[in-house]
Coordinates of C-alpha atoms in Angstrom, one line a residue:
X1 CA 23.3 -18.4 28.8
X2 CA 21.9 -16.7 31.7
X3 CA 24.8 -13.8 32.1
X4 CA 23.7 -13.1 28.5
X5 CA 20.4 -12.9 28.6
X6 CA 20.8 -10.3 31.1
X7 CA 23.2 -8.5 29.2
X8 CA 20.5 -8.4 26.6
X9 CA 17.7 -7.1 29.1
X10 CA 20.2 -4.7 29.9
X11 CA 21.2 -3.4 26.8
X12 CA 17.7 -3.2 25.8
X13 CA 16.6 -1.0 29.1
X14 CA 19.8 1.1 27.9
X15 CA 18.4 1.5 24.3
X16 CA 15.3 2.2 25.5
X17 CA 16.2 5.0 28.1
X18 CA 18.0 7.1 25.4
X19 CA 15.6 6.8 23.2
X20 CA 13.4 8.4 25.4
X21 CA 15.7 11.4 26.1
X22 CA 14.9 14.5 24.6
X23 CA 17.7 15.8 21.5
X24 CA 19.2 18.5 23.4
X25 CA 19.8 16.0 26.1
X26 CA 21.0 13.1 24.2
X27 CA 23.6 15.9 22.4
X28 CA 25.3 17.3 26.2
X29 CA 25.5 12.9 26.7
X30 CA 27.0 12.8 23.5
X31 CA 29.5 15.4 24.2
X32 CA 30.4 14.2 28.0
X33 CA 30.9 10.5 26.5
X34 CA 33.1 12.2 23.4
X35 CA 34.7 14.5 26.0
X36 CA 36.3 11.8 28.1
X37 CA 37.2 9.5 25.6
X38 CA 38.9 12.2 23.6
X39 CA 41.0 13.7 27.1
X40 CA 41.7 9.8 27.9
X41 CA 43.1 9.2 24.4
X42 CA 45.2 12.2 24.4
X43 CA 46.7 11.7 28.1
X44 CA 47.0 7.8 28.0
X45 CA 46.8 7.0 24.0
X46 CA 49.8 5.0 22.1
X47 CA 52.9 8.0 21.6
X48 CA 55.2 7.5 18.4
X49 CA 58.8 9.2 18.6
X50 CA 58.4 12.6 17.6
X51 CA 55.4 13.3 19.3
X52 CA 54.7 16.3 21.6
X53 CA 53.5 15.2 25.3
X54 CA 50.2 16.7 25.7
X55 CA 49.7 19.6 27.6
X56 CA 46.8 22.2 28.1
X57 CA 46.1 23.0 24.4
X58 CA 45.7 19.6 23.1
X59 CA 43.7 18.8 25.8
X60 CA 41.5 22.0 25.1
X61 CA 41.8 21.0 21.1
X62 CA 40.4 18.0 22.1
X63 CA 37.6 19.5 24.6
X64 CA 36.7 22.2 21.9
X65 CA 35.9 19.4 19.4
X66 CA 33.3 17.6 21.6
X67 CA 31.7 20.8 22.4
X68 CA 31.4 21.8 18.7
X69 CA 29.1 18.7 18.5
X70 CA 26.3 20.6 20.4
X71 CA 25.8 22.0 16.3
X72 CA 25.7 18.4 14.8
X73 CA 22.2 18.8 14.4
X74 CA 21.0 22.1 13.2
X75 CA 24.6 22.8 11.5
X76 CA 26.0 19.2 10.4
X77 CA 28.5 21.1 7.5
X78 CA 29.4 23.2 9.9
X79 CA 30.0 21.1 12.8
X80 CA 32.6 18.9 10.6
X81 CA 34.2 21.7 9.2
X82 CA 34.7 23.4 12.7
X83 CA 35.6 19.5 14.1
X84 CA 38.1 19.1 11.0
X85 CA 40.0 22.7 11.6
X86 CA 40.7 21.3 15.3
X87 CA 41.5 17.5 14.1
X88 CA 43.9 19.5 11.6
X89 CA 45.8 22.2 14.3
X90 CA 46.4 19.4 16.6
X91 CA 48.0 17.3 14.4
X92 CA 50.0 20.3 13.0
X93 CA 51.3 20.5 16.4
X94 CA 52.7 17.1 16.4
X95 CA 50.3 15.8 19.6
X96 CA 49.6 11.9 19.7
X97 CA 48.4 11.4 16.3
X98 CA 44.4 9.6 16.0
X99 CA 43.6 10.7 20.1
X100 CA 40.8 12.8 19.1
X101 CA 39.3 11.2 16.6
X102 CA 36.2 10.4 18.4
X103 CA 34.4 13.8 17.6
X104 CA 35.8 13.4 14.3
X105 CA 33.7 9.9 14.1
X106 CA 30.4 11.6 15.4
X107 CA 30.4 14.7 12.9
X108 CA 30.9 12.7 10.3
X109 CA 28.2 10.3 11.0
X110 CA 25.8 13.2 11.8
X111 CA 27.0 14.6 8.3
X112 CA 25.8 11.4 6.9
X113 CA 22.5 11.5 8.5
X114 CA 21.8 14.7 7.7
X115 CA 19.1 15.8 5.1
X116 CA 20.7 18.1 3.5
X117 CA 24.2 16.6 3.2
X118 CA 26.1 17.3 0.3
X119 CA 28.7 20.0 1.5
X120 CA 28.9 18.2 4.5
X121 CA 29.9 14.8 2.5
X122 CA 32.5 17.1 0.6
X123 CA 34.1 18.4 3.6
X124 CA 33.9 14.6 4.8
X125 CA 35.8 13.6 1.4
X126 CA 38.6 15.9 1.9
X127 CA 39.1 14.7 5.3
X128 CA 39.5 11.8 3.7
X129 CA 42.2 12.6 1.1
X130 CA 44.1 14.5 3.8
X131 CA 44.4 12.0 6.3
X132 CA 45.8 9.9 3.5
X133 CA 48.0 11.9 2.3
X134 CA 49.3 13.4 5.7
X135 CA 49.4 9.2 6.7
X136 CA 51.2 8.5 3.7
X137 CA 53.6 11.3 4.0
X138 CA 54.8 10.7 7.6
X139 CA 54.7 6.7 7.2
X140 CA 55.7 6.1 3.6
X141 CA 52.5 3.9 3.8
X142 CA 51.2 3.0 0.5
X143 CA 47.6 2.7 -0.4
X144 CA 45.9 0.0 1.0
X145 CA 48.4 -0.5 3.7
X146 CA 46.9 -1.4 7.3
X147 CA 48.5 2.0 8.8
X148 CA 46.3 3.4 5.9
X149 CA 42.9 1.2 5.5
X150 CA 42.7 1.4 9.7
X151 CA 42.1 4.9 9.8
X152 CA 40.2 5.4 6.4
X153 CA 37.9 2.5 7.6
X154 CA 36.9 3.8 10.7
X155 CA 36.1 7.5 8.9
X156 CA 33.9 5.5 6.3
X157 CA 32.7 3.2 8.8
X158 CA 31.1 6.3 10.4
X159 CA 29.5 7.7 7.3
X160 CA 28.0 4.2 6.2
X161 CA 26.5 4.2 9.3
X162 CA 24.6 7.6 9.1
X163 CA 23.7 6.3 5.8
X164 CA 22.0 3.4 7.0
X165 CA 20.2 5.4 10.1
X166 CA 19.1 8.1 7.1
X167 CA 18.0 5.9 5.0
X168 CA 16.1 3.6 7.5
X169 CA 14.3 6.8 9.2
X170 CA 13.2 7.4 5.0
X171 CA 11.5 4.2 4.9
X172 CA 10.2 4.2 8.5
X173 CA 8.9 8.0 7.4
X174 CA 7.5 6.8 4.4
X175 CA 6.0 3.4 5.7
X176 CA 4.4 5.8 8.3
X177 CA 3.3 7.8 5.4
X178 CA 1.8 5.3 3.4
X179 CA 0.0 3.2 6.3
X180 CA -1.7 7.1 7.5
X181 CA -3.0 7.3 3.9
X182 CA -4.0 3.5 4.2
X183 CA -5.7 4.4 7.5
X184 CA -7.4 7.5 6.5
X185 CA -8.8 5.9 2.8
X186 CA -10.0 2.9 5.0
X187 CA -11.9 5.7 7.2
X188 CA -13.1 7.5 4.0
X189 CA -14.1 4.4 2.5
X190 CA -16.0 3.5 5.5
X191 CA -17.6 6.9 6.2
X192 CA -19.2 6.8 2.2
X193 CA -20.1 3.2 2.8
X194 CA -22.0 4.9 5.8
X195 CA -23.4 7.7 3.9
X196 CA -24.5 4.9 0.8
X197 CA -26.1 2.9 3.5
X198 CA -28.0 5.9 5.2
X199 CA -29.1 7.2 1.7
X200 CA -30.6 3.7 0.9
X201 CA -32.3 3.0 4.4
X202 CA -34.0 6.7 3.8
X203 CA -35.1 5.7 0.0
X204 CA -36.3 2.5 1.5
X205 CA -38.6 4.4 4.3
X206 CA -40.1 6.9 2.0
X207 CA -40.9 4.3 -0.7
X208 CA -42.5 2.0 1.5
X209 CA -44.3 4.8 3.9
X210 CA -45.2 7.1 0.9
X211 CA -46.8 4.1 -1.2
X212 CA -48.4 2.4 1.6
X213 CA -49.9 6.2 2.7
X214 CA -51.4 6.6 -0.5
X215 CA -52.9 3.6 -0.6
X216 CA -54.3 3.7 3.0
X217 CA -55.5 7.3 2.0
X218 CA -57.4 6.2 -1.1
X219 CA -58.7 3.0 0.1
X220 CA -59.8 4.4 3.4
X221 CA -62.2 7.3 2.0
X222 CA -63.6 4.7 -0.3
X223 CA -64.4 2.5 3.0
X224 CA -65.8 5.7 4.5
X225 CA -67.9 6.4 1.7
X226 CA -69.3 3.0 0.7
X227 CA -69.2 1.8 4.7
X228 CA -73.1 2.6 4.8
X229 CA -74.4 1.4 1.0
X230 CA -71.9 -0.6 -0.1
X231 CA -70.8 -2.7 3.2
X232 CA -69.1 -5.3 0.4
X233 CA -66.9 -3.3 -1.0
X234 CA -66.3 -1.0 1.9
X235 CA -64.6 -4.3 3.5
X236 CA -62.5 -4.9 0.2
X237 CA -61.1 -1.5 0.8
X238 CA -60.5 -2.4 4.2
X239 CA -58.6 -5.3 3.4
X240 CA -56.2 -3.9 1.1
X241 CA -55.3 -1.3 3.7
X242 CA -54.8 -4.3 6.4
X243 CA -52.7 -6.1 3.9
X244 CA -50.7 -2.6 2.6
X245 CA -50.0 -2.1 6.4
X246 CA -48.9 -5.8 7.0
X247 CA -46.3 -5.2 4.0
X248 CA -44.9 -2.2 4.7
X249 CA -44.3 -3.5 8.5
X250 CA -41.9 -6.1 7.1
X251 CA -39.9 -3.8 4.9
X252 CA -39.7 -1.2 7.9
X253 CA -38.8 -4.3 10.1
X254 CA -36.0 -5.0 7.9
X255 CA -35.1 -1.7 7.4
X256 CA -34.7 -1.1 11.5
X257 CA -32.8 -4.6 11.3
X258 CA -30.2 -2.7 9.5
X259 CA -30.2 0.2 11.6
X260 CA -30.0 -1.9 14.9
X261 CA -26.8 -3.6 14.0
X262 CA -24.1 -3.1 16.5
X263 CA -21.1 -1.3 15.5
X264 CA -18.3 -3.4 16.5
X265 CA -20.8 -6.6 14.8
X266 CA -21.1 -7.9 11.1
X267 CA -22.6 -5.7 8.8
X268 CA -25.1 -7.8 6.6
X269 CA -27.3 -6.1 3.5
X270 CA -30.8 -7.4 3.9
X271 CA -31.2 -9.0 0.2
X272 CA -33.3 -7.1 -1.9
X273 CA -37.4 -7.9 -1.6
X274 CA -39.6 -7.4 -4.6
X275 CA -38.9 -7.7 -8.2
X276 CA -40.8 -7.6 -11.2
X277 CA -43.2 -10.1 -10.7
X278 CA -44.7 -7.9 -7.4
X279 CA -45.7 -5.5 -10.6
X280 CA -49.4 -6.8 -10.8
X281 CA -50.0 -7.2 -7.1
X282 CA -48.8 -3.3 -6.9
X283 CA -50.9 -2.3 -10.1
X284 CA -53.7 -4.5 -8.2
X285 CA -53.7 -2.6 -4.7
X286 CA -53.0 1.5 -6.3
X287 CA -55.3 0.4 -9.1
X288 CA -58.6 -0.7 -6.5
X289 CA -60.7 2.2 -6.8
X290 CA -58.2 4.5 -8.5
X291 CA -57.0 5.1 -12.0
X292 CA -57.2 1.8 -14.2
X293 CA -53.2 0.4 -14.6
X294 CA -52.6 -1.2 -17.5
X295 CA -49.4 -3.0 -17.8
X296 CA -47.4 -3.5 -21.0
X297 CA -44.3 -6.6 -21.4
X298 CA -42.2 -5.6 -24.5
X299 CA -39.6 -8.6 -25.6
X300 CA -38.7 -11.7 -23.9
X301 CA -38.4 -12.1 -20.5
X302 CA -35.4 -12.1 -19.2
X303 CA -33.6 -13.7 -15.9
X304 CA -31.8 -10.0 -14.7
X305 CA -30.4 -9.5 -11.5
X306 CA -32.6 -9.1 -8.6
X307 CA -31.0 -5.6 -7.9
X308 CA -32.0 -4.7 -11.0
X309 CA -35.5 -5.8 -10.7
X310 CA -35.8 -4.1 -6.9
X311 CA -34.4 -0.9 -8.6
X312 CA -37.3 -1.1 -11.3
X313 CA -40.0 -2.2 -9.1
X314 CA -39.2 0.5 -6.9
X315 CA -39.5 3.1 -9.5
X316 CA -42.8 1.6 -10.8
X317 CA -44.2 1.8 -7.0
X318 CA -42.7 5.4 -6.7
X319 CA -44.4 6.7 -9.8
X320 CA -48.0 4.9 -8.3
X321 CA -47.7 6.5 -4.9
X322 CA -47.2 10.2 -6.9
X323 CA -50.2 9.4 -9.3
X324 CA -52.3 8.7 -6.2
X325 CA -51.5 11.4 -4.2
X326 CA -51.5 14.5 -6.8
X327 CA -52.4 13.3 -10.5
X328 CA -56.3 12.7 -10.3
X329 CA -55.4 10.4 -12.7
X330 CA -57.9 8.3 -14.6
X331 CA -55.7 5.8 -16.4
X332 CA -52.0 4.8 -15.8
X333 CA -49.8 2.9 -18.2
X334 CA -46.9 0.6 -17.0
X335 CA -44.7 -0.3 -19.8
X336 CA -41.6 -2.9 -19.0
X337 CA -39.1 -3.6 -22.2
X338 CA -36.6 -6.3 -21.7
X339 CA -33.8 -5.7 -24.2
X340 CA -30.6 -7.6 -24.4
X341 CA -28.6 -4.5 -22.7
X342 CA -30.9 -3.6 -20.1
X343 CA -34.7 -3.2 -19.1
X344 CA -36.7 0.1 -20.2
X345 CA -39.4 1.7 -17.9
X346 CA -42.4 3.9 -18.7
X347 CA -45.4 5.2 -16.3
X348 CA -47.0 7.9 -18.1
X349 CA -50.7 8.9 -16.7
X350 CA -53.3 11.1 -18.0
X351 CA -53.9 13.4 -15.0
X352 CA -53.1 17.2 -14.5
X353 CA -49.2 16.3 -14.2
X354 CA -47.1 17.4 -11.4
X355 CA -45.8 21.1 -10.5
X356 CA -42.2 21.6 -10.2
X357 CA -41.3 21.7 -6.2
X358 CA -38.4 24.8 -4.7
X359 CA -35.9 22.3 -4.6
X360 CA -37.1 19.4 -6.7
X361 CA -35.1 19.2 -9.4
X362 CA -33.3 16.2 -10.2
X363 CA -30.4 15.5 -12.5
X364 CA -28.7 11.8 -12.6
X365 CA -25.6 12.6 -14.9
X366 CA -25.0 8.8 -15.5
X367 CA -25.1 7.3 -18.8
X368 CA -27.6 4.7 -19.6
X369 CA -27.9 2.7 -23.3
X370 CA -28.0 3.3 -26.9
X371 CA -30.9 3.5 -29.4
X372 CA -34.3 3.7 -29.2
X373 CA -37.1 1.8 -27.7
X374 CA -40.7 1.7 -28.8
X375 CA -43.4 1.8 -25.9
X376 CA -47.1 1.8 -26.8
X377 CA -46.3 4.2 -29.7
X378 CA -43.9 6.5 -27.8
X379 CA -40.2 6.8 -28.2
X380 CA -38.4 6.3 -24.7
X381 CA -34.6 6.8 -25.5
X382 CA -32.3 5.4 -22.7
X383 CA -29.6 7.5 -23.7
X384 CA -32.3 10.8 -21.8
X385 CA -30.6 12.6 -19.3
X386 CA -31.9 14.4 -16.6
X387 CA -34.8 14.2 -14.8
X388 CA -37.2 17.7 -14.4
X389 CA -40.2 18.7 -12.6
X390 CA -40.8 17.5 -8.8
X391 CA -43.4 16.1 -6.6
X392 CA -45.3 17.8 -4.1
X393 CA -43.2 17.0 -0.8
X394 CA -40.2 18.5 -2.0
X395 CA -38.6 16.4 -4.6
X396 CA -37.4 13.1 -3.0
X397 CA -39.7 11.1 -4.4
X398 CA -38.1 11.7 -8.1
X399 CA -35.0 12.5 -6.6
X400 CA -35.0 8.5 -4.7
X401 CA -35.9 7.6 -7.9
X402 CA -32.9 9.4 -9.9
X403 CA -30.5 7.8 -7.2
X404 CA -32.2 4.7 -7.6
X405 CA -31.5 4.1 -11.4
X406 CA -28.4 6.0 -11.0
X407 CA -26.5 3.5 -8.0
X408 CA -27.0 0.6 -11.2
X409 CA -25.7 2.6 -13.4
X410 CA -28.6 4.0 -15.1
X411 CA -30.8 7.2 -15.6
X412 CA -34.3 8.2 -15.4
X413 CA -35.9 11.0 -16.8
X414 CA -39.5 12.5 -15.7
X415 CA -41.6 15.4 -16.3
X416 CA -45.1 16.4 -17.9
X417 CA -46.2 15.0 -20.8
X418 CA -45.4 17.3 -24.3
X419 CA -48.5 18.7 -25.7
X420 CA -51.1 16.9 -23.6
X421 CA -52.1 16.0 -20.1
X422 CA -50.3 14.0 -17.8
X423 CA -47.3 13.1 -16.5
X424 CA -44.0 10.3 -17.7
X425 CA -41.2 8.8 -15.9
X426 CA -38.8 6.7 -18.2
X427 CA -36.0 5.2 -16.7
X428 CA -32.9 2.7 -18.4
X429 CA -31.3 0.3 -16.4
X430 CA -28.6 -1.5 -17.6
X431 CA -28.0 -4.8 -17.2
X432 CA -24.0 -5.1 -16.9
X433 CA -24.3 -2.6 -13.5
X434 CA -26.5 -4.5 -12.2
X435 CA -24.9 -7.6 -12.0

């Protein structure tokens, strides 16, 4: 067991050493090992009556045919044909028949291999048909005899075996193939999920910083103007900024969470923090000494999926931060519609609107729901595309918004109010994507 187990180590070294070797390298091996074997089988190979002794030209035939295999590579055809002239002159010359068949066995197996192979596998058939008939003639053999099959065995023996080696290098190519294209989705895949993720941290840092400025802002000069007459109220003000700073502090803390995750550890999404029922708390703190909110349930309240709700209550707390900070609005009206499909938003205020920011146009392109929903007397369509106009830092603000509705499959639409003052944002979110 042992002598074979060492045979093994050493055939496996063997294998492993040529493999290494460079083509051109492996070829002059090929060729010594062909060489010998050829110019031993011609000098001490089994004579029949009739046969020449070898001298100088068949061992030259037989040298030239080894050499020839230096082409097998680049010029496979051409190789066998060349090898095939030389099998056929030394035979002609009535040397030891079969001696240098060697060469003869690699050409055709590098004919076999070959991509490009099918005048090369004709040449290799009518090597075929002549050996037969030449065997048939000088032996009276008759097909399927052994003198026959021994020879026409070994010739197809060689070609199965370059069509095995081809068409295992096809399937290791194309495994390769397919497990690069695996590799590099996987790294798309990964790199979007990246990009999604970096996207949604930086909507959840403006939403949260932007409200919680505007509120802070607003509720701050109040303090400062009503510190001195109106110590009472001053200190209301001054606790809705406390708890407006306390909030946002555990949103960026969760936020950071994220960001702080190590690379190589598990990559959890923080689960999605206010829903619908935050609405009158939010309309509570941006409503404190600003505009008056008024907010509006349409339908029967539904159980929707708390992504859904996050998405809305994020658009409803963008729309308040963009009131207080350039509307100088007076009243604002929230209006939520639960419908069977989806949920329906509209903020509309009565202020001086917003100008259109360079850069702040926002289109979402998705499709939302059908038909038409009736909101304190206005028609909100789901089915709106686009969303126009901007806010004063640039666009993000609608723009978050617009990517907000549009990662659950909705759409938003915003802009100033036709024929009067003021300023809308509708938005349809669908209750399938949200799921």
């Amino acid at each position: 067991m042992r002598a074979g187990g060492d045979r093994g180590i050493q055939w496996g070294r063997l294998r492993r050493l040529t493999a290494d070797l460079p083509p051109a390298a492996m070829d002059v091996l090929l060729l010594v090992l062909a060489g010998v074997a050829t110019v031993y089988r011609i000098g001490w190979g089994v004579r029949e009556a009739g046969d020449q002794a070898p001298d100088l030209i068949a061992y030259g035939i037989g040298v030239a045919m080894s050499i020839l295999l230096l082409g097998r590579r680049r010029w496979p055809t051409m190789t066998l044909g060349g090898v095939v002239l030389l099998w056929l002159a030394y035979h002609v010359l009535d040397y030891p028949g079969g001696a240098p068949a060697v060469p003869v066995w690699i050409a055709l197996y590098s004919v076999a291999v070959a991509a490009r192979r099918r005048a090369g596998l004709a040449v290799a058939g009518g090597l075929l048909v002549c050996d037969a008939l030449a065997r048939t003639a000088d032996t009276g053999a008759r097909l399927f005899d052994a003198v026959l099959d021994g020879s026409t065995v070994l010739f197809l023996a060689a070609l199965l075996l370059g069509d095995a080696v081809r068409s295992r290098r096809a399937w290791r190519a194309e495994n390769e193939a397919r497990l690069a294209l695996l590799a590099a989705e996987k790294e798309r895949a990964a790199a979007q999920l990246l990009a999604d993720e970096r996207l949604r941290i930086a909507r959840e840092l403006h939403d949260v910083s932007a409200s919680t400025l505007a509120v802070v802002a607003v509720q701050a000069n109040v303090a400062a103007e009503l510190i001195g007459d109106e110590p009472e109220r001053a200190g209301q003000a001054l606790d809705l900024v406390r708890t407006a700073c306390r909030e946002a502090m555990g949103e960026l803390r969760a936020a950071v969470g994220v960001l702080r995750t190590p690379a190589d550890g598990p990559f959890h999404l923080p689960e999605p923090a206010y829903g619908l029922e935050r609405l009158e708390h939010l309309a509570a703190v941006h409503g404190a000494s600003g505009p008056r909110v008024e907010i509006t349930y349409v339908g029967e309240r539904l159980t929707l999926p708390r992504l859904l709700e996050t998405t809305a209550y994020r658009i409803v707390q963008e729309s308040m931060t963009n009131v207080l900070r350039h509307a100088r609005a007076t009243r604002v009206d929230i209006t939520v519609e639960f419908r069977p499909a989806g949920l329906a938003l509209e903020i509309r205020d009565d202020g001086c609107g917003v100008a259109r920011a360079p850069g702040g146009d926002v289109s979402s392109g998705l499709s939302g729901g059908s038909g038409v929903v009736r909101t304190l007397g206005t028609a909100v369509s789901p089915g709106v595309s686009g969303v126009s106009g901007g806010d004063a830092g640039g666009g993000n603000g609608l723009r978050g918004m617009a990517e907000r509705a549009a990662s659950v499959g909705g759409r938003l639409d915003a802009g100033p109010v036709e024929g009067g003052a003021g300023f809308r944002v509708r938005a349809w979110l669908p209750m399938a994507a949200g799921t």
